[in-house]
């Protein structure tokens, strides 16, 4: 389970998260929406141990991840794909994957290739010469090399053409269903994300304005009222 308990966090005098709580079963798929500045990235950073909250905690399998280091959290099975294309542009696809898995099992690369045939075809290609969509696939593959139980994604569809967005979203479902990895997907593209997540949280000024099922939100014609 992943449980966020009454999280309050910010930067100096600024409060970015104000009493945020949520609860996810292992293998759940959550979408996190909200305007710019709503606190979405801060929530991911707290879960990852990259921002220390003022109060509250995040429990993953009874460890408080907010109080731990990022490195410890990665070892315990939390992976984070920050916004943008987080690959080493001058290294090959294969080198990127192996570096990401250095502290884990490098042979897992074969399973990543099974999930992403496009990466297998391009294993010797320089990562920086691939398209944005391919680099996003590589970033996902690199995160998987750390064998996560939870995968946190910060706006994975940013800058991608609609057809590529659908492809990335489908891969996320594959990762979830085939590997049992739980997903927390922060997104601006609400319609595309609602198709692949089960639960949704909408943040507004650092507070939870909506928490419920994706189906409930998708059926709501005035869902923007929570933004
Ligand atoms: N490193 C930082 N230093 C100071 N303020 C920050 C920093 N990162 C984010 N903020 C502020 O915290 C609030 C929440 O930001 P963020 O979590 O990035 O929101 P979102 O990801 O939803 O756009 C915003 O007001 C933002 O300006
Ligand atoms: Mg953000």
Short mmCIF file of C-alpha atoms and ligand atoms in Angstrom, two decimals:
data_model
loop_
_atom_site.label_atom_id
_atom_site.label_comp_id
_atom_site.label_asym_id
_atom_site.label_seq_id
_atom_site.Cartn_x
_atom_site.Cartn_y
_atom_site.Cartn_z
CA UNK A 1 0.00 0.00 0.00
CA UNK A 2 0.96 3.61 -0.46
CA UNK A 3 -0.62 6.03 1.98
CA UNK A 4 -0.21 9.77 2.17
CA UNK A 5 -1.18 11.08 5.60
CA UNK A 6 -1.98 14.77 6.14
CA UNK A 7 0.95 16.02 4.16
CA UNK A 8 1.92 19.66 4.61
CA UNK A 9 4.91 20.81 2.57
CA UNK A 10 6.29 23.94 0.98
CA UNK A 11 9.27 26.04 0.15
CA UNK A 12 10.23 28.57 2.81
CA UNK A 13 7.13 30.60 3.64
CA UNK A 14 5.16 29.14 0.71
CA UNK A 15 2.80 26.25 1.42
CA UNK A 16 2.58 24.00 -1.65
CA UNK A 17 0.65 21.09 -0.08
CA UNK A 18 -1.89 21.68 2.62
CA UNK A 19 -3.15 18.56 4.42
CA UNK A 20 -3.10 16.11 1.51
CA UNK A 21 -4.11 12.52 2.19
CA UNK A 22 -4.66 9.61 -0.16
CA UNK A 23 -4.54 5.84 -0.08
CA UNK A 24 -3.60 3.37 -2.82
CA UNK A 25 -3.66 -0.42 -2.88
CA UNK A 26 -0.59 -2.14 -4.35
CA UNK A 27 -0.75 -2.02 -8.14
CA UNK A 28 -3.29 0.83 -8.26
CA UNK A 29 -3.30 3.45 -11.02
CA UNK A 30 -3.81 7.04 -9.85
CA UNK A 31 -4.07 10.21 -11.94
CA UNK A 32 -3.19 13.53 -10.29
CA UNK A 33 -4.58 16.65 -11.95
CA UNK A 34 -4.62 20.35 -11.17
CA UNK A 35 -3.53 23.69 -12.59
CA UNK A 36 0.06 24.85 -12.68
CA UNK A 37 1.28 25.50 -9.17
CA UNK A 38 -1.38 23.27 -7.57
CA UNK A 39 1.30 21.17 -5.86
CA UNK A 40 1.41 18.08 -8.10
CA UNK A 41 5.17 17.94 -8.52
CA UNK A 42 5.68 18.72 -4.83
CA UNK A 43 3.50 15.71 -3.96
CA UNK A 44 5.69 13.43 -6.10
CA UNK A 45 8.86 14.95 -4.61
CA UNK A 46 7.60 14.31 -1.07
CA UNK A 47 6.73 10.69 -1.86
CA UNK A 48 10.20 10.31 -3.39
CA UNK A 49 11.99 11.81 -0.38
CA UNK A 50 13.25 14.79 -2.38
CA UNK A 51 11.24 17.37 -0.42
CA UNK A 52 10.88 17.10 3.35
CA UNK A 53 7.34 17.88 4.49
CA UNK A 54 6.61 20.26 7.35
CA UNK A 55 4.33 17.59 8.76
CA UNK A 56 2.56 14.42 7.73
CA UNK A 57 4.07 11.31 6.21
CA UNK A 58 3.96 8.90 3.29
CA UNK A 59 3.90 5.22 4.13
CA UNK A 60 4.94 2.62 1.62
CA UNK A 61 4.93 -0.87 3.10
CA UNK A 62 5.22 0.74 6.57
CA UNK A 63 8.31 2.84 5.70
CA UNK A 64 8.02 6.64 5.87
CA UNK A 65 9.39 7.60 2.48
CA UNK A 66 9.35 11.36 3.18
CA UNK A 67 11.87 10.87 5.94
CA UNK A 68 14.14 8.65 3.85
CA UNK A 69 16.63 9.58 1.14
CA UNK A 70 15.78 9.36 -2.54
CA UNK A 71 18.38 6.60 -2.92
CA UNK A 72 16.77 4.53 -0.14
CA UNK A 73 13.35 5.00 -1.70
CA UNK A 74 14.61 3.86 -5.10
CA UNK A 75 16.07 0.77 -3.46
CA UNK A 76 12.74 0.13 -1.76
CA UNK A 77 10.92 0.22 -5.05
CA UNK A 78 9.85 3.77 -5.87
CA UNK A 79 10.84 5.16 -9.25
CA UNK A 80 10.37 8.72 -10.46
CA UNK A 81 10.31 9.92 -14.06
CA UNK A 82 10.60 13.72 -13.80
CA UNK A 83 9.21 16.07 -16.43
CA UNK A 84 11.23 16.23 -19.67
CA UNK A 85 13.34 13.64 -21.37
CA UNK A 86 15.59 12.24 -18.71
CA UNK A 87 18.05 10.25 -20.73
CA UNK A 88 21.79 10.56 -21.29
CA UNK A 89 21.71 11.92 -24.86
CA UNK A 90 25.25 10.92 -25.79
CA UNK A 91 24.92 7.31 -24.65
CA UNK A 92 23.21 4.51 -26.53
CA UNK A 93 19.80 3.15 -25.56
CA UNK A 94 21.43 0.04 -24.11
CA UNK A 95 23.97 2.07 -22.11
CA UNK A 96 21.19 4.24 -20.69
CA UNK A 97 19.25 1.18 -19.55
CA UNK A 98 22.30 -0.52 -18.05
CA UNK A 99 23.36 2.59 -16.13
CA UNK A 100 19.85 2.94 -14.73
CA UNK A 101 19.98 -0.69 -13.58
CA UNK A 102 23.55 -0.61 -12.29
CA UNK A 103 22.61 -1.26 -8.66
CA UNK A 104 19.96 -3.80 -9.62
CA UNK A 105 19.87 -6.66 -12.09
CA UNK A 106 21.31 -5.55 -15.47
CA UNK A 107 19.89 -8.65 -17.17
CA UNK A 108 16.43 -7.20 -16.56
CA UNK A 109 17.17 -5.18 -19.69
CA UNK A 110 15.81 -8.11 -21.74
CA UNK A 111 12.40 -7.74 -20.10
CA UNK A 112 12.41 -4.02 -20.79
CA UNK A 113 13.11 -4.81 -24.45
CA UNK A 114 10.18 -7.23 -24.47
CA UNK A 115 7.90 -4.49 -23.22
CA UNK A 116 9.39 -1.85 -25.55
CA UNK A 117 10.34 -3.48 -28.87
CA UNK A 118 11.19 -0.03 -30.23
CA UNK A 119 14.03 0.21 -27.69
CA UNK A 120 15.27 -3.24 -28.64
CA UNK A 121 15.44 -2.24 -32.30
CA UNK A 122 17.42 0.85 -31.39
CA UNK A 123 19.64 -0.50 -28.66
CA UNK A 124 22.83 0.88 -30.31
CA UNK A 125 21.30 4.23 -31.26
CA UNK A 126 22.40 7.41 -29.49
CA UNK A 127 19.52 8.30 -27.16
CA UNK A 128 19.67 12.00 -28.05
CA UNK A 129 19.01 11.23 -31.71
CA UNK A 130 15.65 9.58 -31.01
CA UNK A 131 12.24 11.28 -31.18
CA UNK A 132 10.61 12.74 -28.08
CA UNK A 133 8.24 9.78 -27.83
CA UNK A 134 11.08 7.28 -28.07
CA UNK A 135 13.08 9.14 -25.44
CA UNK A 136 10.04 9.06 -23.14
CA UNK A 137 9.83 5.27 -23.68
CA UNK A 138 13.53 5.05 -22.80
CA UNK A 139 12.98 7.12 -19.65
CA UNK A 140 10.20 4.68 -18.67
CA UNK A 141 12.49 1.74 -19.42
CA UNK A 142 15.23 3.28 -17.27
CA UNK A 143 12.80 3.70 -14.38
CA UNK A 144 11.78 0.04 -14.75
CA UNK A 145 15.42 -1.05 -14.50
CA UNK A 146 15.24 -0.18 -10.79
CA UNK A 147 12.50 -2.84 -10.44
CA UNK A 148 9.91 -0.50 -8.87
CA UNK A 149 6.68 -1.35 -7.08
CA UNK A 150 5.57 2.22 -7.68
CA UNK A 151 6.25 4.40 -10.67
CA UNK A 152 5.74 8.16 -10.31
CA UNK A 153 5.45 10.11 -13.57
CA UNK A 154 5.49 13.88 -13.85
CA UNK A 155 3.58 14.96 -16.97
CA UNK A 156 4.83 12.15 -19.23
CA UNK A 157 2.80 13.37 -22.23
CA UNK A 158 4.23 16.90 -22.32
CA UNK A 159 5.44 17.86 -25.77
CA UNK A 160 4.30 14.64 -27.45
CA UNK A 161 1.95 14.39 -30.44
CA UNK A 162 -1.50 12.91 -29.62
CA UNK A 163 -0.80 9.57 -31.29
CA UNK A 164 2.43 9.23 -29.28
CA UNK A 165 0.60 10.19 -26.09
CA UNK A 166 -1.82 7.28 -26.64
CA UNK A 167 1.15 4.99 -27.15
CA UNK A 168 2.86 6.13 -23.93
CA UNK A 169 -0.41 5.73 -22.00
CA UNK A 170 -0.87 2.21 -23.38
CA UNK A 171 2.67 1.31 -22.30
CA UNK A 172 1.86 2.54 -18.80
CA UNK A 173 -1.07 0.15 -18.63
CA UNK A 174 1.21 -2.67 -19.88
CA UNK A 175 3.75 -1.88 -17.16
CA UNK A 176 0.97 -1.93 -14.59
CA UNK A 177 -0.71 -5.11 -15.79
CA UNK A 178 2.32 -7.19 -16.75
CA UNK A 179 4.69 -6.15 -13.99
CA UNK A 180 2.22 -5.24 -11.27
CA UNK A 181 3.77 -1.79 -10.88
CA UNK A 182 1.49 0.82 -9.26
CA UNK A 183 1.28 4.15 -11.10
CA UNK A 184 0.94 7.75 -9.99
CA UNK A 185 0.54 9.83 -13.14
CA UNK A 186 0.62 13.62 -12.86
CA UNK A 187 -0.88 15.00 -16.06
CA UNK A 188 -2.29 18.08 -17.78
CA UNK A 189 -3.87 15.87 -20.44
CA UNK A 190 -6.93 14.89 -18.43
CA UNK A 191 -8.92 13.03 -21.15
CA UNK A 192 -5.98 10.81 -22.18
CA UNK A 193 -5.13 10.02 -18.57
CA UNK A 194 -8.71 9.27 -17.52
CA UNK A 195 -8.68 6.40 -20.01
CA UNK A 196 -5.85 4.62 -18.20
CA UNK A 197 -6.14 5.42 -14.47
CA UNK A 198 -8.66 4.03 -11.99
CA UNK A 199 -8.45 6.64 -9.26
CA UNK A 200 -8.12 10.40 -9.47
CA UNK A 201 -7.05 13.20 -7.18
CA UNK A 202 -7.45 16.83 -8.24
CA UNK A 203 -5.27 19.29 -6.37
CA UNK A 204 -6.24 22.93 -6.04
CA UNK A 205 -3.89 25.33 -4.25
CA UNK A 206 -2.26 22.41 -2.47
CA UNK A 207 -5.49 20.84 -1.26
CA UNK A 208 -7.47 17.85 -2.46
CA UNK A 209 -10.46 19.32 -4.31
CA UNK A 210 -11.65 15.95 -5.65
CA UNK A 211 -10.81 12.34 -4.83
CA UNK A 212 -12.69 9.49 -6.46
CA UNK A 213 -12.83 7.06 -9.34
CA UNK A 214 -11.82 7.91 -12.90
CA UNK A 215 -15.19 6.62 -14.12
CA UNK A 216 -17.02 9.05 -11.85
CA UNK A 217 -14.94 11.95 -13.12
CA UNK A 218 -15.11 10.91 -16.80
CA UNK A 219 -18.92 10.88 -16.61
CA UNK A 220 -18.98 14.37 -15.19
CA UNK A 221 -19.62 17.09 -17.77
CA UNK A 222 -18.45 19.91 -15.49
CA UNK A 223 -15.36 18.25 -14.06
CA UNK A 224 -13.41 21.52 -14.49
CA UNK A 225 -15.26 22.95 -11.49
CA UNK A 226 -12.74 21.11 -9.29
CA UNK A 227 -9.77 22.82 -10.94
N1 LIG B 1 11.92 24.76 -5.73
C1 LIG B 1 10.91 25.61 -5.41
N2 LIG B 1 11.17 26.72 -4.69
C2 LIG B 1 10.17 27.58 -4.35
N3 LIG B 1 8.88 27.42 -4.68
C3 LIG B 1 8.58 26.34 -5.42
C4 LIG B 1 9.57 25.37 -5.82
N4 LIG B 1 8.96 24.40 -6.53
C5 LIG B 1 7.66 24.74 -6.58
N5 LIG B 1 7.42 25.88 -5.92
C6 LIG B 1 6.11 26.52 -5.73
O1 LIG B 1 5.27 25.59 -5.05
C7 LIG B 1 3.95 25.61 -5.58
C8 LIG B 1 3.59 24.23 -6.09
O2 LIG B 1 4.44 23.92 -7.17
P1 LIG B 1 4.44 22.52 -7.91
O3 LIG B 1 4.38 21.44 -6.92
O4 LIG B 1 5.58 22.53 -8.86
O5 LIG B 1 3.04 22.58 -8.70
P2 LIG B 1 2.56 21.83 -10.02
O6 LIG B 1 3.49 20.68 -10.27
O7 LIG B 1 1.17 21.41 -9.72
O8 LIG B 1 2.61 22.85 -11.12
C9 LIG B 1 3.94 26.69 -6.65
O9 LIG B 1 3.47 27.88 -6.07
C10 LIG B 1 5.40 26.81 -7.03
O10 LIG B 1 5.69 28.10 -7.52
MG1 LIG B 2 4.65 20.22 -11.89
#
